[in-house]
Coordinates of N, CA, C and O in Angstrom, one line a residue:
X1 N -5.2 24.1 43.1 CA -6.1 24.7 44.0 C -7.4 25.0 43.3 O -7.3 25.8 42.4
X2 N -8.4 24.5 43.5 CA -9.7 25.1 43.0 C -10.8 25.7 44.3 O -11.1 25.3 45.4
X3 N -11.3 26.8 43.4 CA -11.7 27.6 44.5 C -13.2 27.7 43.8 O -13.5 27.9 42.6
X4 N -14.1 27.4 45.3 CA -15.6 27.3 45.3 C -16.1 28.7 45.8 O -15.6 29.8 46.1
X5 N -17.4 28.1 45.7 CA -18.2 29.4 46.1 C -19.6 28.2 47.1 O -19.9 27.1 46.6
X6 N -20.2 28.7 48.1 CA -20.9 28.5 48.5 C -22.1 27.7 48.2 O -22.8 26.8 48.7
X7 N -22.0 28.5 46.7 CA -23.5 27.3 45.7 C -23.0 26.2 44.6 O -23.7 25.5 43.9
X8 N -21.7 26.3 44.7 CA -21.0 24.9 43.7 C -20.7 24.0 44.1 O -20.1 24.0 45.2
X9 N -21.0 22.9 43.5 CA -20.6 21.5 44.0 C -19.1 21.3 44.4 O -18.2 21.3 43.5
X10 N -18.8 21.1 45.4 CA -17.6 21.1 46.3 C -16.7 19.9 45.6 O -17.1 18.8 45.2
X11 N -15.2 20.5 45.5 CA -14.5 19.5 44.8 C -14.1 19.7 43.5 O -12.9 19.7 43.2
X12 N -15.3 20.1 42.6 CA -15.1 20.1 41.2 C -15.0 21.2 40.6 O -16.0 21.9 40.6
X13 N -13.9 21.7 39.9 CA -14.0 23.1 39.0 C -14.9 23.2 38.5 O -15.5 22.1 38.1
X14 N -15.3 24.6 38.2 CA -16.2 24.9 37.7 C -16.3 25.2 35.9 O -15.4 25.6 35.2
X15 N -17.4 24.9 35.4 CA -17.2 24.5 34.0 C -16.6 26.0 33.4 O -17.1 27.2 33.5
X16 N -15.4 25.4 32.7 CA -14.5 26.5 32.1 C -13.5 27.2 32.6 O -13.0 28.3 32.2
X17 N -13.1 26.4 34.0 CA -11.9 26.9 34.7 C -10.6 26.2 34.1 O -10.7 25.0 33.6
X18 N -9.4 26.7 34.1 CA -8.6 25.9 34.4 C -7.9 25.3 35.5 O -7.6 25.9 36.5
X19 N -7.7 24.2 35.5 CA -7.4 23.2 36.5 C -6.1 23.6 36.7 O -5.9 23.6 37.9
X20 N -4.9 24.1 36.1 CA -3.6 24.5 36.3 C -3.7 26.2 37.0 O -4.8 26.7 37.1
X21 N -2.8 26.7 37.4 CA -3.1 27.7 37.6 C -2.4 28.2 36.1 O -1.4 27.7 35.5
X22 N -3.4 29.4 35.8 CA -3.3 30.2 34.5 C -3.3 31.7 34.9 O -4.0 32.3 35.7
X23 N -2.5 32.0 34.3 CA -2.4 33.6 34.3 C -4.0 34.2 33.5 O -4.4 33.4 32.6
X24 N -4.7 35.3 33.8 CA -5.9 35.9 33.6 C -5.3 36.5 32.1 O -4.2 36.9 31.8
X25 N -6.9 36.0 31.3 CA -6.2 37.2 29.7 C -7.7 38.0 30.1 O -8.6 37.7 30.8
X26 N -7.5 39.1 29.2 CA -8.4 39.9 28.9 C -8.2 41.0 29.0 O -7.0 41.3 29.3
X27 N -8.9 42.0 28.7 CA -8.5 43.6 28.5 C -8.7 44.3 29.8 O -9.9 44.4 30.4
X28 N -7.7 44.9 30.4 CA -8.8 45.6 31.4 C -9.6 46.7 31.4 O -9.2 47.8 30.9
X29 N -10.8 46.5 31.9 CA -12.0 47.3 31.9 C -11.8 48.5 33.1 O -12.4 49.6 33.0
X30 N -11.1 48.2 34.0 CA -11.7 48.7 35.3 C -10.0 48.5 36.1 O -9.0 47.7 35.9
X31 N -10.2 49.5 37.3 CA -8.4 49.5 37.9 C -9.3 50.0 39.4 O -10.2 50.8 39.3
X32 N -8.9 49.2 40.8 CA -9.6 49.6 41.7 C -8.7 49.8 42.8 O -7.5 49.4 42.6
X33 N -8.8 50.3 43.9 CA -7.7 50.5 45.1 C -7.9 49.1 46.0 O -7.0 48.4 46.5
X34 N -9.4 49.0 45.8 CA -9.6 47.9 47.2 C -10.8 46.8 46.4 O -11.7 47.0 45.5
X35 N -10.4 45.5 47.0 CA -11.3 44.8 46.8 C -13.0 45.1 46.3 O -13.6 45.0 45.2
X36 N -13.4 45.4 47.5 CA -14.9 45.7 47.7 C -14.9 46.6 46.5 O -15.9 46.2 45.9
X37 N -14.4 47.8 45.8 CA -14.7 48.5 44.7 C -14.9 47.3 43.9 O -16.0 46.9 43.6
X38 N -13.6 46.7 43.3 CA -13.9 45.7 42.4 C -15.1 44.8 42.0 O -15.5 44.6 40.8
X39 N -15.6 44.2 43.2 CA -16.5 43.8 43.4 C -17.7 44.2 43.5 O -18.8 43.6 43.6
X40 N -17.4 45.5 43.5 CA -19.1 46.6 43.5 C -19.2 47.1 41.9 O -20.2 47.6 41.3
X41 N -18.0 46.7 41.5 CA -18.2 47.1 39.6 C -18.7 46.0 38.9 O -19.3 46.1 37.8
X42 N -18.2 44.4 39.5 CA -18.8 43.2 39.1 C -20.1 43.6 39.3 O -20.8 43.7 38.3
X43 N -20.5 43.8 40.5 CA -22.2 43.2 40.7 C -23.1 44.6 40.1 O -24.3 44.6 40.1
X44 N -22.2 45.8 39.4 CA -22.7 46.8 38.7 C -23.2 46.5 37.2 O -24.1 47.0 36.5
X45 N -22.3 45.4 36.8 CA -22.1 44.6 35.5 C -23.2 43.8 35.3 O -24.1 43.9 34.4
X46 N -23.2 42.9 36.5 CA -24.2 42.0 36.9 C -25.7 42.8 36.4 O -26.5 42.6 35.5
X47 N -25.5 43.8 37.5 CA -27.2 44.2 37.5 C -27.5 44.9 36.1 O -28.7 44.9 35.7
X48 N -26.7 45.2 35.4 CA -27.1 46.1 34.2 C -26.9 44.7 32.9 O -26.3 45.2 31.9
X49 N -27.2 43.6 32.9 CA -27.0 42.0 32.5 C -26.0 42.0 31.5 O -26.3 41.8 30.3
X50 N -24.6 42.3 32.0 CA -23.5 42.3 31.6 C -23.3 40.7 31.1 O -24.1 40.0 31.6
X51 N -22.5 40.2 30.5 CA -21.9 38.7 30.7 C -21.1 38.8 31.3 O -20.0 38.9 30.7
X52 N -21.0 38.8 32.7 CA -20.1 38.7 34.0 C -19.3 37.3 33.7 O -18.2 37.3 34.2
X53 N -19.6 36.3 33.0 CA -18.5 35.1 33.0 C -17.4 35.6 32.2 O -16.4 34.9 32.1
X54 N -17.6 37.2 31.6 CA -16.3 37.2 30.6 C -14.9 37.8 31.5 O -13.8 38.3 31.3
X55 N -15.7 37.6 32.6 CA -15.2 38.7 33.1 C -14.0 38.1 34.7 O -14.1 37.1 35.3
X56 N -13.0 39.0 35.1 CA -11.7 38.3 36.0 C -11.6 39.4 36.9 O -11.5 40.5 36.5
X57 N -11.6 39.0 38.1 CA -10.8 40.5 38.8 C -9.6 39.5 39.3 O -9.7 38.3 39.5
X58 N -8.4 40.7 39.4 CA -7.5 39.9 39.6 C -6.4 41.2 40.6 O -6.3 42.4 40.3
X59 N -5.9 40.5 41.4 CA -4.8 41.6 42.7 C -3.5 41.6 42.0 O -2.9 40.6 41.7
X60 N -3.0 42.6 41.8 CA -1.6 43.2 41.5 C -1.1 43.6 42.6 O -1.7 44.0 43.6
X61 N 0.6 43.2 42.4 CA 1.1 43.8 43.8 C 0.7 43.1 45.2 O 0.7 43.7 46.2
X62 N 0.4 41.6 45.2 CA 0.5 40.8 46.2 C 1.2 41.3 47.4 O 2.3 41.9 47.3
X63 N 0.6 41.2 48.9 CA 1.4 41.1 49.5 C 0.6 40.4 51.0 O -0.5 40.7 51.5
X64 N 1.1 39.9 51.3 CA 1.1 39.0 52.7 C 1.3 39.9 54.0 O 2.3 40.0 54.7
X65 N -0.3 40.6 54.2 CA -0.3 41.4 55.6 C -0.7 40.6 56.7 O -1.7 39.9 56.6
X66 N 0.2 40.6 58.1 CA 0.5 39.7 59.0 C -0.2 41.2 60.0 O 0.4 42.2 59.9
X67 N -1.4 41.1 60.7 CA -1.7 42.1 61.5 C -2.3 41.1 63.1 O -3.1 40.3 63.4
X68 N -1.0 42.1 63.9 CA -0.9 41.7 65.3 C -2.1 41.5 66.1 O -2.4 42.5 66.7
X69 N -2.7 40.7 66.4 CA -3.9 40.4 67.2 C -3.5 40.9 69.1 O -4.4 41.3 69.7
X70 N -2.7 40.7 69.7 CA -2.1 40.9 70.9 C -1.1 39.8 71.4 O -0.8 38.8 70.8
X71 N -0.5 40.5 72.9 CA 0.7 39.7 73.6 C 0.2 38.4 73.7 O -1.0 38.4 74.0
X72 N 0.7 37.4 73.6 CA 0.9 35.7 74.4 C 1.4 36.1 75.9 O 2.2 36.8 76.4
X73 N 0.4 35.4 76.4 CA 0.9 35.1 78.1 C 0.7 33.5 78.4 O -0.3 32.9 77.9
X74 N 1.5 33.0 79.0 CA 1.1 32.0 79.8 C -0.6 31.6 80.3 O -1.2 30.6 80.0
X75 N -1.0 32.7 81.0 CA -2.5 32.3 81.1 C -3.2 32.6 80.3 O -4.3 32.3 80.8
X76 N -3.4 33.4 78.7 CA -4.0 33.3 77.8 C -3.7 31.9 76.8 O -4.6 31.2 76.3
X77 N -2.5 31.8 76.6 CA -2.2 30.4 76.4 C -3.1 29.1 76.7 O -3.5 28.3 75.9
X78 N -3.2 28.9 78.2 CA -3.6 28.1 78.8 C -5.1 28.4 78.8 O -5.8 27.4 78.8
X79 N -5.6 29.3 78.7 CA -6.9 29.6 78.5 C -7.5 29.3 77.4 O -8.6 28.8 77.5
X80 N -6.9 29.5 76.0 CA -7.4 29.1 75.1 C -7.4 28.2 74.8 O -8.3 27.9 74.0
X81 N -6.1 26.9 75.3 CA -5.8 26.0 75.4 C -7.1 25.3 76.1 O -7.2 24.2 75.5
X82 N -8.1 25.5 77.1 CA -8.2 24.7 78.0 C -10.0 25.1 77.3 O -10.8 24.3 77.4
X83 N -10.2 26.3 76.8 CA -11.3 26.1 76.0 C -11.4 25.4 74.9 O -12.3 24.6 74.6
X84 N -10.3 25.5 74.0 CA -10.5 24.5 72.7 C -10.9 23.2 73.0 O -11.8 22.5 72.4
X85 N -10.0 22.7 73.9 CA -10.1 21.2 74.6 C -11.4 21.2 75.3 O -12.0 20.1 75.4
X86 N -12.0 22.3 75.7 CA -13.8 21.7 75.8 C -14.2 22.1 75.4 O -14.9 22.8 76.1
X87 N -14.6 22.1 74.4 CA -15.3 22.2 73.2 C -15.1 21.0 72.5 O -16.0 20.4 71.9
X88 N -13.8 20.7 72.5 CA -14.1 19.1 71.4 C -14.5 17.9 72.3 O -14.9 16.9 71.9
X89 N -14.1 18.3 73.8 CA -14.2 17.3 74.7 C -16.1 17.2 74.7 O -16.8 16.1 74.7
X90 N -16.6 18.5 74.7 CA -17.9 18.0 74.7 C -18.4 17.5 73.4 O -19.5 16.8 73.5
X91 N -18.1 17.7 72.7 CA -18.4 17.1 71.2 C -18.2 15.8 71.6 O -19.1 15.0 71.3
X92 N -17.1 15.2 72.2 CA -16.6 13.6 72.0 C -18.0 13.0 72.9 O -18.8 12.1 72.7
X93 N -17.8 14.0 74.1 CA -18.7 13.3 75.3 C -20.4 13.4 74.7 O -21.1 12.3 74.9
X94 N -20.9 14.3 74.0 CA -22.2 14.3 73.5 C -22.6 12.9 72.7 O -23.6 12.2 72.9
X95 N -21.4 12.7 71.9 CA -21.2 11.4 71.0 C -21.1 9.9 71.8 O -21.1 8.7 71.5
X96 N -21.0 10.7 72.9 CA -20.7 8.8 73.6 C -21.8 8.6 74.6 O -22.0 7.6 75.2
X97 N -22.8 10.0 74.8 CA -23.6 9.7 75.7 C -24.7 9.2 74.2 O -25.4 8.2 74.2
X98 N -24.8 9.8 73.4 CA -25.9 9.6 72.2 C -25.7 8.0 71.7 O -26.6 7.4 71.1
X99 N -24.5 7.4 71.8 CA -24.9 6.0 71.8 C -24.3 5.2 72.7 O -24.0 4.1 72.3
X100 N -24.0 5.5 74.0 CA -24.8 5.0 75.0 C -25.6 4.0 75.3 O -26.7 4.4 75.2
X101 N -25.5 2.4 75.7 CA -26.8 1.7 76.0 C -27.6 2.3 77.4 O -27.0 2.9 78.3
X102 N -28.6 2.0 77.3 CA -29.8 2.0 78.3 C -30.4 3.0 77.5 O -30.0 3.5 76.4
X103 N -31.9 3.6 78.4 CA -32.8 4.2 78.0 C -32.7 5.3 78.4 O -33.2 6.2 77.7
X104 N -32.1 5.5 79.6 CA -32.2 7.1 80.8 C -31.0 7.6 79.8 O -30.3 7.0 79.0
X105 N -31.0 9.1 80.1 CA -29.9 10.4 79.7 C -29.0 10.0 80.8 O -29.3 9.7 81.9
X106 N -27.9 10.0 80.2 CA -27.0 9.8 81.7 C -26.0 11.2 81.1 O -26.1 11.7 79.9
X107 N -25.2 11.7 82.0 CA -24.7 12.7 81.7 C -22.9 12.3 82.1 O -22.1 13.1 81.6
X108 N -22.5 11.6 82.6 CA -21.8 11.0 83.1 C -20.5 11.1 81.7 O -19.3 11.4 81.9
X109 N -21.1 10.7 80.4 CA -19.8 10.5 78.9 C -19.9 12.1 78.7 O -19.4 12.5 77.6
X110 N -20.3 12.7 79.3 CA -20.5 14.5 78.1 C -19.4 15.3 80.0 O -18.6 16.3 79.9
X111 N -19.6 14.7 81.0 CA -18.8 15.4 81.8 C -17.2 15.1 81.8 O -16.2 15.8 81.9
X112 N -17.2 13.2 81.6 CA -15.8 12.8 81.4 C -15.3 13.6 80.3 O -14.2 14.2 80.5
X113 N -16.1 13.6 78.9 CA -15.6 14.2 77.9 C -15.4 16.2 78.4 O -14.6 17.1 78.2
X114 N -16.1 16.1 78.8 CA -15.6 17.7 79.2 C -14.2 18.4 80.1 O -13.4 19.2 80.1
X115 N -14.8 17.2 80.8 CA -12.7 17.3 81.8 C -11.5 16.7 80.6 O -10.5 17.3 80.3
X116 N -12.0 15.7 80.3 CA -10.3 15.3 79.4 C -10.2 16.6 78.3 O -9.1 17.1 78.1
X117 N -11.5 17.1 77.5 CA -11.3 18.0 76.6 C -10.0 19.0 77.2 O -8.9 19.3 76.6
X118 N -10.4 19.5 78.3 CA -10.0 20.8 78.9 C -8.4 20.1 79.5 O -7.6 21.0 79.6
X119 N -7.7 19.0 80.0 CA -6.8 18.5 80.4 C -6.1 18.3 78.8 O -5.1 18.9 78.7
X120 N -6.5 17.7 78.0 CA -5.7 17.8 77.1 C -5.6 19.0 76.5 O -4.4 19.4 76.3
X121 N -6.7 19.7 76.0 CA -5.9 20.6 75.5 C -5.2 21.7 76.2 O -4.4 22.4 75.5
X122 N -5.4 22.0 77.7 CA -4.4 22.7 78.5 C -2.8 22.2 77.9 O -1.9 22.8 77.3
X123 N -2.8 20.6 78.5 CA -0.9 20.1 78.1 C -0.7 20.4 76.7 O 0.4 20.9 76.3
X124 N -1.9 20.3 75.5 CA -1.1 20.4 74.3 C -0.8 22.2 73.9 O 0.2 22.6 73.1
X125 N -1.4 22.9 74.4 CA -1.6 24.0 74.3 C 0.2 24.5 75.0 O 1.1 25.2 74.4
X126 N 0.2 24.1 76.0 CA 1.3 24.1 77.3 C 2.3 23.7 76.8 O 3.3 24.4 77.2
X127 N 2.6 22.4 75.8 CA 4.0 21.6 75.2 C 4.3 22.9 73.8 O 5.4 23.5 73.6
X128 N 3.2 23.0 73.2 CA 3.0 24.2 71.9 C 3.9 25.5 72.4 O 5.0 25.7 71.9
X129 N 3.4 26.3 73.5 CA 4.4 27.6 73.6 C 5.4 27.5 74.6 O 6.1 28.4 74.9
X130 N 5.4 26.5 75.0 CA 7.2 26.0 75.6 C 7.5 26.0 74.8 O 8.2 26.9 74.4
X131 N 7.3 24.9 73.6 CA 8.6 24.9 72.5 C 8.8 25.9 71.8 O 9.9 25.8 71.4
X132 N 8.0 27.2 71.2 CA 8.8 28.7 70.9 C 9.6 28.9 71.4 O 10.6 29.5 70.9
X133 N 9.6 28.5 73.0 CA 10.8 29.5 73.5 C 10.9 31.0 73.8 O 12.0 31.5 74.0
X134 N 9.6 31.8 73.7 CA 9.5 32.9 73.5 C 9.9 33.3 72.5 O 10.5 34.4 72.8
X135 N 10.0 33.0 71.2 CA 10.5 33.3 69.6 C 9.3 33.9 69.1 O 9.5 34.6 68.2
X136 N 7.9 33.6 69.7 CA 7.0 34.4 68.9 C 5.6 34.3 70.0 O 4.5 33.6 70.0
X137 N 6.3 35.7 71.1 CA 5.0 36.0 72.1 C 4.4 36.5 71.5 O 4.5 37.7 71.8
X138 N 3.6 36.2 70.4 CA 2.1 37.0 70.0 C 1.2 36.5 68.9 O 1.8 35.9 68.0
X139 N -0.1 36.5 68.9 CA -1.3 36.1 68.0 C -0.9 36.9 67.0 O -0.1 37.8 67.1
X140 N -1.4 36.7 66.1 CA -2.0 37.4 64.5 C -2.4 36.4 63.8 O -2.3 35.2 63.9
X141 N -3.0 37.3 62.9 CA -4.0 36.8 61.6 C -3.0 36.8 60.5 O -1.9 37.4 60.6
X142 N -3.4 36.2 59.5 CA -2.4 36.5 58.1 C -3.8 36.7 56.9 O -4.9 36.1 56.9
X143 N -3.5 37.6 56.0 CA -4.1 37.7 54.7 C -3.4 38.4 53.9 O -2.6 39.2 54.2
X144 N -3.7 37.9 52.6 CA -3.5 37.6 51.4 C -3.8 39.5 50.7 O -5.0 39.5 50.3
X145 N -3.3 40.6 50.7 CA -3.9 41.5 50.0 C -2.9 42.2 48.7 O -1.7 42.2 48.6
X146 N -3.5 42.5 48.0 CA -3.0 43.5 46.5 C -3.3 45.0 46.8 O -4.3 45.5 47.3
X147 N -2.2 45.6 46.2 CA -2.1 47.1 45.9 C -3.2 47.4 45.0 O -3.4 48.6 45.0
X148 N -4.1 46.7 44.1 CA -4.5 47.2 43.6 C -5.2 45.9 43.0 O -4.7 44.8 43.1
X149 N -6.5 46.1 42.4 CA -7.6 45.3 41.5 C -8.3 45.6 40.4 O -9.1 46.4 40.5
X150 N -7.9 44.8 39.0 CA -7.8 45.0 38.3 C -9.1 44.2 37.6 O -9.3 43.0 37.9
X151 N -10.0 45.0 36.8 CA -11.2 43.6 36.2 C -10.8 43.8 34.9 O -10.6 44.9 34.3
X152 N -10.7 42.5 34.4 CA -10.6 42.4 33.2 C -11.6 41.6 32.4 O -12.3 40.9 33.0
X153 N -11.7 41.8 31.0 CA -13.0 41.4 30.6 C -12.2 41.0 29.0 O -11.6 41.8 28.3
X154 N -12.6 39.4 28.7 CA -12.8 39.1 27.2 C -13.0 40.1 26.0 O -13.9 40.9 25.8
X155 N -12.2 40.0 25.4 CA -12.5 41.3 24.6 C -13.7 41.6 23.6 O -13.7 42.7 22.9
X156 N -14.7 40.8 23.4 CA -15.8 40.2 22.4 C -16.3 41.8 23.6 O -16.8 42.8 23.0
X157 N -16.3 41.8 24.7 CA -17.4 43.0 25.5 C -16.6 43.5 26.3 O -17.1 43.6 27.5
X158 N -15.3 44.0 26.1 CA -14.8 45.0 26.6 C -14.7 46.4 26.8 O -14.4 47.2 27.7
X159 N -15.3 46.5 25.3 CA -15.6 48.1 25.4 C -17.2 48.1 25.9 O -17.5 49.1 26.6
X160 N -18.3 47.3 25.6 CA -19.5 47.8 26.4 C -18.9 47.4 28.2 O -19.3 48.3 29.0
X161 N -18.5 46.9 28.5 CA -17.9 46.3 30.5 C -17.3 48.0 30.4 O -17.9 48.6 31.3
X162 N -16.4 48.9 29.8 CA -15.7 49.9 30.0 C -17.0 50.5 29.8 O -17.3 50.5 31.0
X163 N -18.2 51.1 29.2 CA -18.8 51.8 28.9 C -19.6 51.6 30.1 O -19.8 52.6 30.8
X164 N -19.9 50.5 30.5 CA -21.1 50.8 32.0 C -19.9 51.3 33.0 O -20.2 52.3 33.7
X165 N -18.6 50.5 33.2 CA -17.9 51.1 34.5 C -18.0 52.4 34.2 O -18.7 52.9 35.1
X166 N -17.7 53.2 33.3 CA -17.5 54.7 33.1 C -19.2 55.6 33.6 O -19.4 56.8 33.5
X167 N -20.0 54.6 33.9 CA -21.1 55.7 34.1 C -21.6 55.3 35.9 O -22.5 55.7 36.7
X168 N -20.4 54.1 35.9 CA -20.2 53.9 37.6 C -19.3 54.8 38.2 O -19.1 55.1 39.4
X169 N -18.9 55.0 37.3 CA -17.8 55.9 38.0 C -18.6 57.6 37.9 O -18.1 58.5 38.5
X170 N -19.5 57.7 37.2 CA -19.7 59.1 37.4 C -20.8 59.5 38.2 O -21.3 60.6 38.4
X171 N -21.4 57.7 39.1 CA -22.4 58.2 39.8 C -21.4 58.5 41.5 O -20.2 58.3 41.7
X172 N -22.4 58.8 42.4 CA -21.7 59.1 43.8 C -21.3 57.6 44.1 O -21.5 56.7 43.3
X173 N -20.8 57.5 45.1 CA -20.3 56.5 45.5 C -20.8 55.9 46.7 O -20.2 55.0 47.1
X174 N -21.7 56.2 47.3 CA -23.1 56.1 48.0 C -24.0 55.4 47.5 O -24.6 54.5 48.1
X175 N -24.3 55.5 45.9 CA -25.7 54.8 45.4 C -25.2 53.5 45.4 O -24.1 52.9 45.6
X176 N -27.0 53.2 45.1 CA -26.4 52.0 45.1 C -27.3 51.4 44.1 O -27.4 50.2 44.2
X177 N -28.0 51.8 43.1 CA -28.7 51.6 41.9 C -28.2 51.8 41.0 O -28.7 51.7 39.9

């Protein structure tokens, strides 16, 4: 699994990753409750021109929180079912009227595509929660969270990465300088 960011070239690890998954070395600097701390001690590091590449946050205590979004009904089913299906139905129909022969706009490929969108995905939507069987009337989300976040830092600058978190930690928790 290689994991990007926004501004890296998509596909390729990034120079100095391992391609296997590797267990994190380094000392830890810093022990946080939640994500966003972690990440507010990185970009603490950052601004005070730490070498942030020495640096890992890493989640202890994995755990896989499944939080209930609401009940399944028949007509929320079929509802979402019959939007998804137009939405790609107009995508297909947009696509067939844009190449299209003649010269006039005809609207005629974007309405076909708008009904089959919404007919198919109604049945697939419809074949999908018959076969549960009512084994699982309800939405949720799934994410990935840790008891706890840990940064760790190369040891060449572990005690200066400890010396700045320690004077993050003695400002309020409000600032933001």
């Amino acid at each position: 699994m290689t994991v990007t960011s926004p501004f890296s070239s998509g596909g390729r690890p990034a120079q100095g990753l391992p391609r296997l998954p590797t267990p994190p070395t380094g000392w830890p600097i810093g022990s946080y409750a939640t994500y966003q701390e972690a990440q507010r001690a990185v970009d603490y590091l950052a601004d005070n021109q730490f070498t942030v590449e020495d640096v890992t946050i890493v989640g202890v205590d994995l755990m896989l929180v499944e939080r209930v979004l609401g009940r399944l009904s028949w007509g929320r089913v079929l509802m979402t079912g019959a939007v998804s299906g137009a939405w790609f139905g107009l995508f297909v129909g947009f696509l067939l009227a844009m190449f299209a022969s003649g010269a006039s706009v005809t609207y005629q490929p974007i309405l076909v595509g708008l009904a089959s969108g919404v007919l198919f995905g109604l049945v697939f939507a419809a074949i999908s929660y018959a076969s549960s069987r009512g084994r699982r009337d309800f939405a949720s989300a799934s994410q990935l969270v840790a008891g706890r976040y840990d940064v760790l830092c190369q040891p060449r600058n572990a005690e200066q990465g400890r010396d700045l978190l320690a004077k993050l930690a003695m400002r309020p928790s409000g600032s933001t300088d």
